[in-house]
Amino acid sequence: MSEIMTCPISETVVLKSFIDPSFKTMRVSVNMLLPIDKATAAKYALLPALVSRATREYPDYTALGRRLAELYGASLGSGVQKIGEYQALGLSVGGIASRYALDGEDMFQKLTGLLFSVLFDPLKEEDGLFPLDGFTQEKRQQLEQKDAEFSDKMIYAHQRCHELLFEGRPAGLDRLGSREEIEALTREELKGAWEELLENARFEIFALGDCRPDVEAIRERFSKVGHAYKLGQVAYEPPELRRVTERQPVSQSKLAMAFRAKVPKEERLLFQLMSAVLGEPTSSKLFQNVREKQGLCYYCDSTFSWVNNALLIESGVETENLERTEEAILAQLTALQRGEVTKEELEYAKLYMRNSLRSVRDTLHRVEGWYLGRAFDQPDLSPERAADLLMEYTVEDVVEAANRLEPAVIYKLKGGGE
């Protein structure tokens, strides 16, 4: 079974290789992590999509698309996410393995050549500005993404609860910046921003699938970029419970509840298991009791984020059931804290998590997601090893973890507002 191989390129750049010939494709990605900041979040979030539109070598969509077609229909992608207090900006390229290419072509070399062109030589005008049409389009798409997230009230309630949980701290900022900050962006503001990002980010590079990474080529390109950050959790602070209710003209109200706990890295799996017992699979206490038996909500789920030291419980309910749903959820958490957990409930939660962990290797994207998240703790822990460790926890362990949760935010998006 393939394992992740870690190769430090410099103090600021790490190459992680997951070589598995059972895949017929390869994926190479460059993830740039840097502390999220209100002053730079919007402009940095726009950059990955902007630089992947065209390069000096492939100066428009047509030329870039033609090159991707020549590489047997390769794909070029970009993305922005937030992990704790860090903004994670990604560029990736994917394509077929070399053994399927004509004339023995080295597909890793060709795909990374294209990726390096995007990274280190994006298209700019003579004055150093990004082309106006590309900037305008990507800015509009970023604003449309913000509007879509506002319209999806499940996403909106999640984001609002998170903002309230970390209000005034970097962890509370949106990965894309605010709508107002995006609207205010100018091409002049982005001049030099990409070079600034390359200089200030920590790099997590992945070579995945059926490929042979050229370590020296990567070292040559990345040896003089980046900034050495020590990744870690959002600092834990004992919370004071905040209750916030907003009204909007929606047919289905939302309830989002946040709890905090101080969780060392060796207990990350335990708290994820506790969350599963409480509210993730259909066997969980929230699903069985709040949704099914009492019929109080359309969905009721819990998720635990180790990097945030936080548990979120989210639900969609009829407006008249908001108070009863809150009481029912807290009653199930209290029952868990009292030790009202059967061995069957624990076993079902373990099986749910183990199946999820064992499916990580099914796609290269999920492999990357697992090990990118693990850059913040236990970087060499494999999904299979995590699945084995998971099975060792007892009912008593889960109950003890639940008793360390402290209520932090109760947020309600109430239907019927203007």
Coordinates of N, CA and C in Angstrom, one line a residue, residues 93-324:
V93 N -2.7 20.9 -11.5 CA -2.8 20.4 -12.9 C -3.0 18.9 -12.8
G94 N -3.8 18.3 -13.7 CA -4.0 16.9 -13.7 C -4.0 16.4 -15.1
G95 N -3.6 15.1 -15.2 CA -3.5 14.5 -16.6 C -3.2 13.0 -16.5
I96 N -3.1 12.4 -17.7 CA -2.9 11.0 -17.7 C -1.5 10.6 -17.3
A97 N -1.3 9.4 -16.9 CA 0.1 8.9 -16.5 C 0.9 8.7 -17.8
S98 N 2.2 8.8 -17.6 CA 3.2 8.8 -18.7 C 3.0 7.5 -19.5
R99 N 2.7 6.4 -18.9 CA 2.6 5.1 -19.6 C 1.5 5.1 -20.6
Y100 N 0.6 6.0 -20.5 CA -0.5 6.0 -21.5 C -0.3 7.1 -22.6
A101 N 0.8 7.8 -22.5 CA 1.1 8.9 -23.5 C 1.8 8.3 -24.7
L102 N 1.7 8.9 -25.8 CA 2.4 8.4 -27.0 C 3.9 8.7 -27.0
D103 N 4.6 7.9 -27.6 CA 6.1 8.1 -27.7 C 6.8 8.2 -26.4
G104 N 6.2 7.7 -25.3 CA 6.9 7.7 -24.0 C 7.1 9.1 -23.4
E105 N 6.2 10.0 -23.7 CA 6.4 11.4 -23.1 C 6.4 11.4 -21.6
D106 N 7.2 12.3 -21.0 CA 7.2 12.4 -19.6 C 6.1 13.4 -19.2
M107 N 5.0 12.9 -18.8 CA 3.8 13.7 -18.5 C 4.0 14.6 -17.3
F108 N 4.8 14.1 -16.3 CA 5.0 14.9 -15.1 C 5.8 16.2 -15.5
Q109 N 6.8 16.0 -16.4 CA 7.6 17.2 -16.8 C 6.7 18.2 -17.6
K110 N 5.8 17.6 -18.4 CA 5.0 18.5 -19.3 C 3.9 19.2 -18.4
L111 N 3.3 18.5 -17.5 CA 2.3 19.1 -16.7 C 2.8 20.1 -15.7
T112 N 4.0 19.8 -15.1 CA 4.6 20.7 -14.2 C 5.1 21.9 -14.9
G113 N 5.6 21.7 -16.2 CA 6.0 22.9 -17.0 C 4.9 23.9 -17.2
L114 N 3.7 23.4 -17.4 CA 2.5 24.3 -17.6 C 2.2 24.9 -16.2
L115 N 2.2 24.1 -15.2 CA 1.9 24.7 -13.8 C 2.9 25.8 -13.4
F116 N 4.2 25.5 -13.7 CA 5.3 26.5 -13.4 C 5.1 27.8 -14.2
S117 N 4.6 27.6 -15.4 CA 4.3 28.8 -16.3 C 3.2 29.7 -15.6
V118 N 2.2 29.1 -15.1 CA 1.1 29.8 -14.4 C 1.7 30.4 -13.1
L119 N 2.4 29.7 -12.4 CA 2.9 30.2 -11.1 C 3.9 31.3 -11.2
F120 N 4.9 31.2 -12.1 CA 6.0 32.1 -12.1 C 6.0 33.0 -13.3
D121 N 5.1 32.9 -14.2 CA 5.1 33.8 -15.4 C 3.6 34.1 -15.9
P122 N 2.7 34.5 -15.0 CA 1.4 34.8 -15.4 C 1.4 36.0 -16.3
L123 N 0.3 36.1 -17.2 CA 0.2 37.2 -18.2 C 0.0 38.5 -17.5
K124 N 0.8 39.5 -17.8 CA 0.6 40.8 -17.4 C 0.9 41.8 -18.5
E125 N 0.4 43.0 -18.4 CA 0.6 44.0 -19.4 C 2.0 44.7 -19.1
E126 N 2.4 45.5 -20.0 CA 3.7 46.1 -19.9 C 3.9 46.9 -18.6
D127 N 2.8 47.5 -18.1 CA 2.9 48.3 -16.9 C 2.8 47.4 -15.6
G128 N 2.8 46.1 -15.8 CA 2.7 45.1 -14.7 C 1.3 44.8 -14.2
L129 N 0.3 45.4 -14.8 CA -1.1 45.1 -14.4 C -1.6 43.9 -15.1
F130 N -2.5 43.2 -14.4 CA -3.2 42.1 -15.0 C -4.2 42.6 -16.1
P131 N -4.4 41.9 -17.2 CA -5.3 42.3 -18.2 C -6.7 42.7 -17.7
L132 N -7.3 43.7 -18.2 CA -8.5 44.3 -17.7 C -9.7 43.3 -17.8
D133 N -9.8 42.6 -19.0 CA -10.9 41.7 -19.2 C -10.9 40.5 -18.2
G134 N -9.7 40.0 -17.9 CA -9.5 38.9 -17.0 C -9.8 39.3 -15.5
F135 N -9.3 40.5 -15.2 CA -9.6 41.0 -13.8 C -11.1 41.3 -13.6
T136 N -11.7 41.9 -14.6 CA -13.1 42.2 -14.5 C -14.0 40.9 -14.4
Q137 N -13.7 39.9 -15.2 CA -14.4 38.7 -15.1 C -14.3 37.9 -13.8
E138 N -13.0 37.8 -13.3 CA -12.8 37.1 -12.1 C -13.4 37.8 -10.9
K139 N -13.3 39.1 -10.9 CA -13.9 39.9 -9.9 C -15.4 39.7 -9.8
R140 N -16.0 39.7 -11.0 CA -17.5 39.5 -11.1 C -17.8 38.1 -10.6
Q141 N -17.0 37.1 -10.9 CA -17.3 35.7 -10.5 C -17.1 35.6 -9.0
Q142 N -16.2 36.3 -8.4 CA -16.0 36.3 -7.0 C -17.2 36.9 -6.3
L143 N -17.7 38.0 -6.8 CA -18.9 38.6 -6.2 C -20.2 37.7 -6.4
E144 N -20.2 37.0 -7.5 CA -21.3 36.1 -7.7 C -21.3 34.9 -6.7
Q145 N -20.0 34.5 -6.4 CA -19.9 33.4 -5.4 C -20.3 33.9 -4.0
K146 N -20.0 35.2 -3.7 CA -20.5 35.7 -2.4 C -22.0 35.8 -2.4
D147 N -22.6 36.2 -3.5 CA -24.1 36.2 -3.5 C -24.7 34.9 -3.4
A148 N -24.1 33.9 -4.0 CA -24.6 32.5 -4.0 C -24.5 32.0 -2.5
E149 N -23.5 32.3 -1.8 CA -23.3 31.8 -0.4 C -24.3 32.6 0.5
F150 N -24.6 33.8 0.2 CA -25.7 34.5 0.9 C -27.0 33.9 0.7
S151 N -27.3 33.5 -0.6 CA -28.6 33.0 -0.9 C -28.8 31.6 -0.4
D152 N -27.7 30.8 -0.2 CA -27.8 29.5 0.4 C -27.8 29.6 1.9
K153 N -29.0 29.5 2.5 CA -29.0 29.9 3.9 C -28.4 28.9 4.8
M154 N -28.2 27.6 4.4 CA -27.4 26.7 5.1 C -25.9 27.2 5.2
I155 N -25.4 27.6 4.1 CA -24.0 28.1 4.1 C -24.0 29.4 4.9
Y156 N -24.9 30.3 4.7 CA -24.9 31.6 5.3 C -25.0 31.4 6.9
A157 N -25.8 30.6 7.4 CA -25.9 30.4 8.8 C -24.6 29.8 9.4
H158 N -24.0 28.9 8.6 CA -22.7 28.3 9.1 C -21.7 29.4 9.2
Q159 N -21.6 30.3 8.2 CA -20.6 31.3 8.2 C -20.9 32.3 9.3
R160 N -22.1 32.7 9.5 CA -22.4 33.7 10.5 C -22.1 33.1 11.9
C161 N -22.4 31.8 12.2 CA -22.1 31.2 13.4 C -20.5 31.3 13.6
H162 N -19.8 30.9 12.6 CA -18.3 30.9 12.6 C -17.8 32.3 12.9
E163 N -18.4 33.3 12.2 CA -18.0 34.7 12.4 C -18.2 35.1 13.9
L164 N -19.3 34.8 14.4 CA -19.6 35.1 15.8 C -18.7 34.4 16.8
L165 N -18.4 33.2 16.5 CA -17.5 32.4 17.3 C -16.1 33.0 17.4
F166 N -15.6 33.6 16.3 CA -14.3 34.1 16.3 C -14.3 35.6 15.9
E167 N -15.3 36.3 16.3 CA -15.4 37.7 16.0 C -14.2 38.5 16.5
G168 N -13.6 39.3 15.6 CA -12.5 40.1 16.0 C -11.1 39.4 15.9
R169 N -11.2 38.1 15.4 CA -9.9 37.3 15.3 C -9.8 36.9 13.8
P170 N -8.6 36.6 13.4 CA -8.4 36.1 12.0 C -9.3 34.9 11.6
A171 N -9.5 34.0 12.5 CA -10.3 32.8 12.2 C -11.7 33.1 11.8
G172 N -12.2 34.3 12.2 CA -13.5 34.7 11.9 C -13.7 35.4 10.5
L173 N -12.6 35.6 9.8 CA -12.6 36.2 8.5 C -13.1 35.2 7.4
D174 N -13.7 35.7 6.4 CA -14.2 34.9 5.3 C -13.0 34.6 4.3
R175 N -12.9 33.4 3.8 CA -11.8 33.1 2.9 C -11.7 33.9 1.7
L176 N -12.8 34.5 1.2 CA -12.8 35.4 0.1 C -12.8 36.8 0.4
G177 N -12.8 37.2 1.7 CA -12.9 38.6 2.1 C -14.4 38.9 2.0
S178 N -14.7 40.2 2.4 CA -16.1 40.6 2.4 C -16.5 41.1 1.0
R179 N -17.8 41.2 0.7 CA -18.3 41.7 -0.6 C -17.8 43.1 -0.8
E180 N -17.8 43.9 0.2 CA -17.4 45.3 0.0 C -15.9 45.4 -0.3
E181 N -15.1 44.5 0.3 CA -13.6 44.5 0.0 C -13.4 44.0 -1.5
I182 N -14.2 43.0 -1.9 CA -14.0 42.6 -3.3 C -14.4 43.7 -4.3
E183 N -15.5 44.3 -4.0 CA -16.0 45.4 -4.9 C -15.0 46.5 -5.0
A184 N -14.2 46.8 -3.9 CA -13.3 47.9 -3.9 C -12.0 47.5 -4.6
L185 N -11.7 46.3 -5.0 CA -10.5 45.9 -5.6 C -10.2 46.6 -6.9
T186 N -9.0 47.0 -7.1 CA -8.6 47.6 -8.4 C -7.4 46.8 -9.0
R187 N -7.2 47.0 -10.3 CA -6.0 46.3 -10.9 C -4.7 46.9 -10.3
E188 N -4.7 48.1 -9.9 CA -3.5 48.7 -9.4 C -3.2 48.1 -8.0
E189 N -4.2 47.7 -7.3 CA -4.0 47.1 -6.0 C -3.4 45.7 -6.1
L190 N -3.7 45.1 -7.2 CA -3.2 43.7 -7.4 C -1.8 43.7 -8.1
K191 N -1.3 44.9 -8.5 CA 0.0 44.9 -9.1 C 1.0 44.5 -8.1
G192 N 1.8 43.5 -8.4 CA 2.8 43.0 -7.5 C 2.3 42.1 -6.4
A193 N 0.9 41.9 -6.3 CA 0.4 41.1 -5.2 C 0.7 39.6 -5.4
W194 N 0.8 39.2 -6.6 CA 1.2 37.7 -6.8 C 2.6 37.5 -6.4
E195 N 3.5 38.4 -6.7 CA 4.9 38.2 -6.3 C 5.0 38.3 -4.7
E196 N 4.2 39.2 -4.2 CA 4.1 39.3 -2.7 C 3.7 38.0 -2.1
L197 N 2.7 37.4 -2.7 CA 2.1 36.2 -2.1 C 3.2 35.1 -2.2
L198 N 3.9 34.9 -3.3 CA 4.9 33.9 -3.5 C 6.0 34.1 -2.4
E199 N 6.3 35.3 -2.1 CA 7.3 35.6 -1.1 C 6.9 35.3 0.3
N200 N 5.6 35.4 0.6 CA 5.1 35.4 2.0 C 4.4 34.1 2.3
A201 N 4.2 33.2 1.4 CA 3.4 32.0 1.7 C 4.3 30.8 2.1
R202 N 3.7 29.9 2.8 CA 4.3 28.6 3.0 C 3.7 27.6 2.0
F203 N 4.6 26.8 1.4 CA 4.2 26.0 0.3 C 4.1 24.5 0.7
E204 N 2.9 23.9 0.3 CA 2.7 22.5 0.5 C 2.4 22.0 -1.0
I205 N 3.4 21.3 -1.5 CA 3.3 20.8 -2.9 C 3.0 19.3 -2.9
F206 N 2.1 18.9 -3.7 CA 1.7 17.4 -3.8 C 1.9 16.9 -5.2
A207 N 2.5 15.7 -5.2 CA 2.6 14.9 -6.5 C 1.9 13.6 -6.2
L208 N 0.8 13.4 -6.9 CA -0.1 12.3 -6.5 C -0.4 11.4 -7.7
G209 N -0.6 10.1 -7.5 CA -1.0 9.2 -8.5 C 0.1 8.5 -9.2
D210 N 0.0 8.2 -10.4 CA 1.0 7.4 -11.2 C 2.0 8.4 -11.8
C211 N 3.0 8.7 -11.1 CA 4.0 9.7 -11.6 C 5.3 9.5 -10.9
R212 N 6.3 10.1 -11.5 CA 7.7 10.1 -10.9 C 8.1 11.5 -10.7
P213 N 8.0 12.1 -9.5 CA 8.3 13.5 -9.3 C 9.8 13.8 -9.6
D214 N 10.0 14.9 -10.3 CA 11.3 15.4 -10.5 C 11.6 16.4 -9.3
V215 N 12.2 15.8 -8.3 CA 12.5 16.6 -7.1 C 13.4 17.8 -7.4
E216 N 14.5 17.5 -8.2 CA 15.4 18.6 -8.5 C 14.8 19.8 -9.2
A217 N 13.9 19.5 -10.2 CA 13.3 20.5 -10.9 C 12.4 21.4 -10.0
I218 N 11.7 20.7 -9.0 CA 10.9 21.4 -8.1 C 11.8 22.2 -7.1
R219 N 12.9 21.7 -6.7 CA 13.8 22.4 -5.8 C 14.4 23.6 -6.5
E220 N 14.7 23.5 -7.8 CA 15.2 24.6 -8.5 C 14.2 25.8 -8.6
R221 N 13.0 25.4 -8.8 CA 11.9 26.5 -9.0 C 11.5 27.1 -7.6
F222 N 11.5 26.3 -6.5 CA 10.9 26.8 -5.3 C 12.0 27.1 -4.2
S223 N 13.2 27.0 -4.4 CA 14.2 27.1 -3.4 C 14.3 28.5 -2.8
K224 N 13.9 29.5 -3.6 CA 14.0 30.9 -3.1 C 12.7 31.6 -2.9
V225 N 11.6 30.9 -2.7 CA 10.3 31.5 -2.4 C 9.8 31.1 -1.0
G226 N 8.8 31.8 -0.5 CA 8.1 31.3 0.7 C 8.6 32.0 2.0
H227 N 7.8 31.7 3.0 CA 8.0 32.2 4.3 C 7.7 31.1 5.3
A228 N 8.6 30.9 6.3 CA 8.5 29.8 7.2 C 7.4 30.1 8.3
Y229 N 6.3 29.5 8.2 CA 5.2 29.6 9.2 C 5.1 28.3 10.0
K230 N 4.9 28.4 11.3 CA 4.6 27.2 12.0 C 3.1 27.0 12.1
L231 N 2.6 26.1 11.5 CA 1.1 25.9 11.4 C 0.6 25.3 12.7
G232 N -0.6 25.7 13.1 CA -1.1 25.2 14.4 C -2.6 25.6 14.5
Q233 N -3.1 25.2 15.7 CA -4.5 25.5 16.0 C -4.8 26.9 16.2
V234 N -6.1 27.3 16.1 CA -6.6 28.6 16.6 C -6.5 28.5 18.1
A235 N -5.9 29.6 18.7 CA -5.7 29.6 20.2 C -7.0 29.4 20.9
Y236 N -7.0 28.6 21.9 CA -8.2 28.3 22.7 C -8.4 29.4 23.7
E237 N -9.6 29.9 23.8 CA -10.0 30.9 24.8 C -11.3 30.4 25.4
P238 N -11.4 30.4 26.8 CA -12.7 30.0 27.4 C -13.8 30.9 26.9
P239 N -14.9 30.4 26.3 CA -15.9 31.2 25.7 C -17.0 31.8 26.7
E240 N -17.6 32.9 26.3 CA -18.8 33.4 27.0 C -19.9 33.2 26.0
L241 N -21.0 32.5 26.5 CA -22.1 32.2 25.6 C -22.7 33.5 24.9
R242 N -22.8 33.5 23.6 CA -23.4 34.6 22.9 C -24.7 34.0 22.2
R243 N -25.8 34.8 22.3 CA -27.0 34.4 21.6 C -27.4 35.5 20.6
V244 N -27.5 35.2 19.4 CA -27.8 36.1 18.3 C -28.9 35.6 17.4
T245 N -29.9 36.4 17.2 CA -31.0 36.0 16.3 C -31.1 37.1 15.2
E246 N -31.2 36.6 14.0 CA -31.4 37.5 12.8 C -32.7 37.1 12.1
R247 N -33.4 38.0 11.5 CA -34.6 37.7 10.7 C -34.4 38.0 9.2
Q248 N -34.8 37.0 8.4 CA -34.8 37.2 7.0 C -36.1 36.5 6.4
P249 N -36.5 36.9 5.2 CA -37.7 36.3 4.6 C -37.4 35.0 4.0
V250 N -37.2 34.0 4.9 CA -36.9 32.6 4.4 C -38.0 31.7 4.9
S251 N -38.2 30.6 4.2 CA -39.3 29.7 4.6 C -38.8 28.7 5.6
Q252 N -37.5 28.4 5.7 CA -37.0 27.5 6.6 C -35.9 28.2 7.5
S253 N -36.2 28.2 8.8 CA -35.2 28.9 9.7 C -34.0 28.0 9.9
K254 N -32.9 28.6 10.4 CA -31.7 27.8 10.7 C -31.3 28.0 12.1
L255 N -30.7 27.0 12.7 CA -30.2 27.0 14.1 C -28.8 26.5 14.0
A256 N -27.8 27.3 14.5 CA -26.4 26.9 14.5 C -25.9 27.1 15.9
M257 N -25.3 26.1 16.5 CA -24.8 26.2 17.8 C -23.3 25.8 17.8
A258 N -22.5 26.6 18.5 CA -21.0 26.3 18.5 C -20.6 26.1 19.9
F259 N -19.7 25.2 20.1 CA -19.0 24.8 21.3 C -17.5 24.8 21.2
R260 N -16.8 25.1 22.2 CA -15.4 25.1 22.1 C -14.8 24.1 23.2
A261 N -13.6 23.6 22.9 CA -12.9 22.7 23.8 C -11.4 22.8 23.5
K262 N -10.6 22.6 24.5 CA -9.2 22.6 24.3 C -8.8 21.2 24.0
V263 N -8.3 20.9 22.8 CA -8.1 19.5 22.4 C -6.6 19.4 21.8
P264 N -5.8 18.7 22.5 CA -4.5 18.4 22.0 C -4.5 17.5 20.8
K265 N -3.5 17.5 20.0 CA -3.5 16.8 18.7 C -3.7 15.3 18.8
E266 N -3.3 14.7 19.9 CA -3.4 13.3 20.1 C -4.9 12.9 20.4
E267 N -5.7 13.9 20.7 CA -7.1 13.6 21.0 C -8.1 14.1 19.8
R268 N -7.5 14.4 18.7 CA -8.3 14.9 17.6 C -9.3 13.8 17.1
L269 N -8.9 12.6 17.0 CA -9.7 11.5 16.5 C -10.9 11.3 17.6
L270 N -10.5 11.4 18.8 CA -11.5 11.1 19.9 C -12.7 12.1 19.8
F271 N -12.3 13.4 19.6 CA -13.4 14.4 19.5 C -14.2 14.3 18.2
Q272 N -13.5 13.8 17.1 CA -14.3 13.5 15.9 C -15.3 12.4 16.1
L273 N -14.8 11.4 16.9 CA -15.7 10.2 17.2 C -16.9 10.7 18.1
M274 N -16.6 11.5 19.0 CA -17.6 12.1 19.9 C -18.7 12.8 19.0
S275 N -18.2 13.6 18.1 CA -19.1 14.3 17.2 C -20.0 13.3 16.4
A276 N -19.4 12.2 15.9 CA -20.1 11.2 15.2 C -21.2 10.6 16.0
V277 N -20.8 10.2 17.2 CA -21.8 9.7 18.1 C -23.0 10.6 18.3
L278 N -22.7 11.9 18.5 CA -23.7 12.9 18.7 C -24.6 13.2 17.5
G279 N -23.9 13.4 16.3 CA -24.8 13.9 15.3 C -24.3 13.8 13.8
E280 N -23.6 12.8 13.4 CA -23.2 12.7 12.0 C -23.9 11.6 11.3
P281 N -23.7 10.3 11.6 CA -24.4 9.3 10.8 C -25.9 9.2 11.2
T282 N -26.7 8.4 10.5 CA -28.1 8.2 10.8 C -28.3 7.5 12.1
S283 N -27.2 6.9 12.6 CA -27.4 6.2 13.9 C -27.1 7.2 15.1
S284 N -26.8 8.4 14.8 CA -26.4 9.4 15.9 C -27.6 9.8 16.7
K285 N -27.3 10.3 17.9 CA -28.3 10.7 18.8 C -29.2 11.9 18.3
L286 N -28.6 12.8 17.6 CA -29.4 13.9 17.1 C -30.3 13.5 15.9
F287 N -29.8 12.6 15.1 CA -30.6 12.2 14.0 C -31.8 11.3 14.5
Q288 N -31.5 10.4 15.3 CA -32.5 9.4 15.8 C -33.5 10.1 16.7
N289 N -33.1 11.0 17.5 CA -34.0 11.6 18.5 C -34.7 12.9 18.1
V290 N -33.8 13.9 17.6 CA -34.3 15.2 17.3 C -35.1 15.2 16.0
R291 N -34.4 14.5 15.0 CA -35.0 14.5 13.6 C -36.1 13.5 13.5
E292 N -35.8 12.2 13.8 CA -36.7 11.1 13.6 C -37.9 11.0 14.6
K293 N -37.5 10.8 15.9 CA -38.5 10.6 16.9 C -39.4 11.8 17.1
Q294 N -38.8 13.0 17.2 CA -39.5 14.2 17.6 C -39.9 15.0 16.3
G295 N -39.3 14.7 15.2 CA -39.6 15.4 13.9 C -39.5 16.9 14.0
L296 N -38.5 17.4 14.6 CA -38.4 18.8 14.9 C -37.6 19.6 13.8
C297 N -37.0 18.8 12.9 CA -36.1 19.5 11.9 C -36.0 18.7 10.6
Y298 N -35.5 19.4 9.6 CA -35.2 18.8 8.3 C -33.8 18.0 8.3
Y299 N -32.9 18.6 9.0 CA -31.6 18.0 9.2 C -31.0 18.5 10.5
C300 N -30.1 17.7 11.1 CA -29.5 18.1 12.4 C -28.2 17.4 12.5
D301 N -27.1 18.1 12.2 CA -25.8 17.5 12.1 C -24.7 18.2 13.0
S302 N -23.7 17.5 13.4 CA -22.6 18.1 14.1 C -21.3 17.8 13.4
T303 N -20.4 18.7 13.5 CA -19.0 18.6 12.9 C -18.0 19.1 13.9
F304 N -16.9 18.4 14.0 CA -15.8 18.9 14.9 C -14.6 19.3 14.0
S305 N -14.1 20.5 14.3 CA -12.9 21.0 13.7 C -11.8 21.1 14.7
W306 N -10.8 20.3 14.5 CA -9.7 20.3 15.5 C -8.9 21.6 15.4
V307 N -8.6 22.0 14.2 CA -7.8 23.2 14.0 C -8.5 24.4 14.6
N308 N -9.8 24.4 14.7 CA -10.5 25.5 15.4 C -10.9 25.2 16.9
N309 N -10.6 24.0 17.4 CA -11.0 23.7 18.7 C -12.5 23.9 18.9
A310 N -13.3 23.5 17.9 CA -14.7 23.9 17.9 C -15.6 22.7 17.4
L311 N -16.8 22.6 18.0 CA -17.8 21.7 17.5 C -19.0 22.6 17.1
L312 N -19.6 22.3 15.9 CA -20.7 23.0 15.4 C -21.9 22.0 15.2
I313 N -23.1 22.4 15.7 CA -24.3 21.7 15.5 C -25.2 22.6 14.7
E314 N -25.7 22.1 13.5 CA -26.5 22.9 12.6 C -27.7 22.2 12.2
S315 N -28.8 23.0 12.1 CA -30.1 22.4 11.9 C -31.0 23.3 11.0
G316 N -31.9 22.7 10.2 CA -32.9 23.5 9.5 C -34.2 23.1 10.0
V317 N -35.0 24.1 10.5 CA -36.3 23.9 11.2 C -37.4 24.8 10.8
E318 N -38.6 24.5 11.0 CA -39.7 25.4 10.9 C -39.6 26.5 12.0
T319 N -39.9 27.7 11.7 CA -39.7 28.8 12.6 C -40.3 28.6 14.0
E320 N -41.5 28.0 14.0 CA -42.2 27.8 15.3 C -41.5 26.7 16.1
N321 N -40.6 25.9 15.5 CA -39.9 24.9 16.2 C -38.5 25.2 16.7
L322 N -38.1 26.5 16.5 CA -36.7 26.9 16.8 C -36.4 26.6 18.3
E323 N -37.2 27.1 19.2 CA -36.9 26.9 20.6 C -36.9 25.5 21.1
R324 N -37.9 24.7 20.6 CA -38.0 23.3 20.9 C -36.8 22.5 20.4

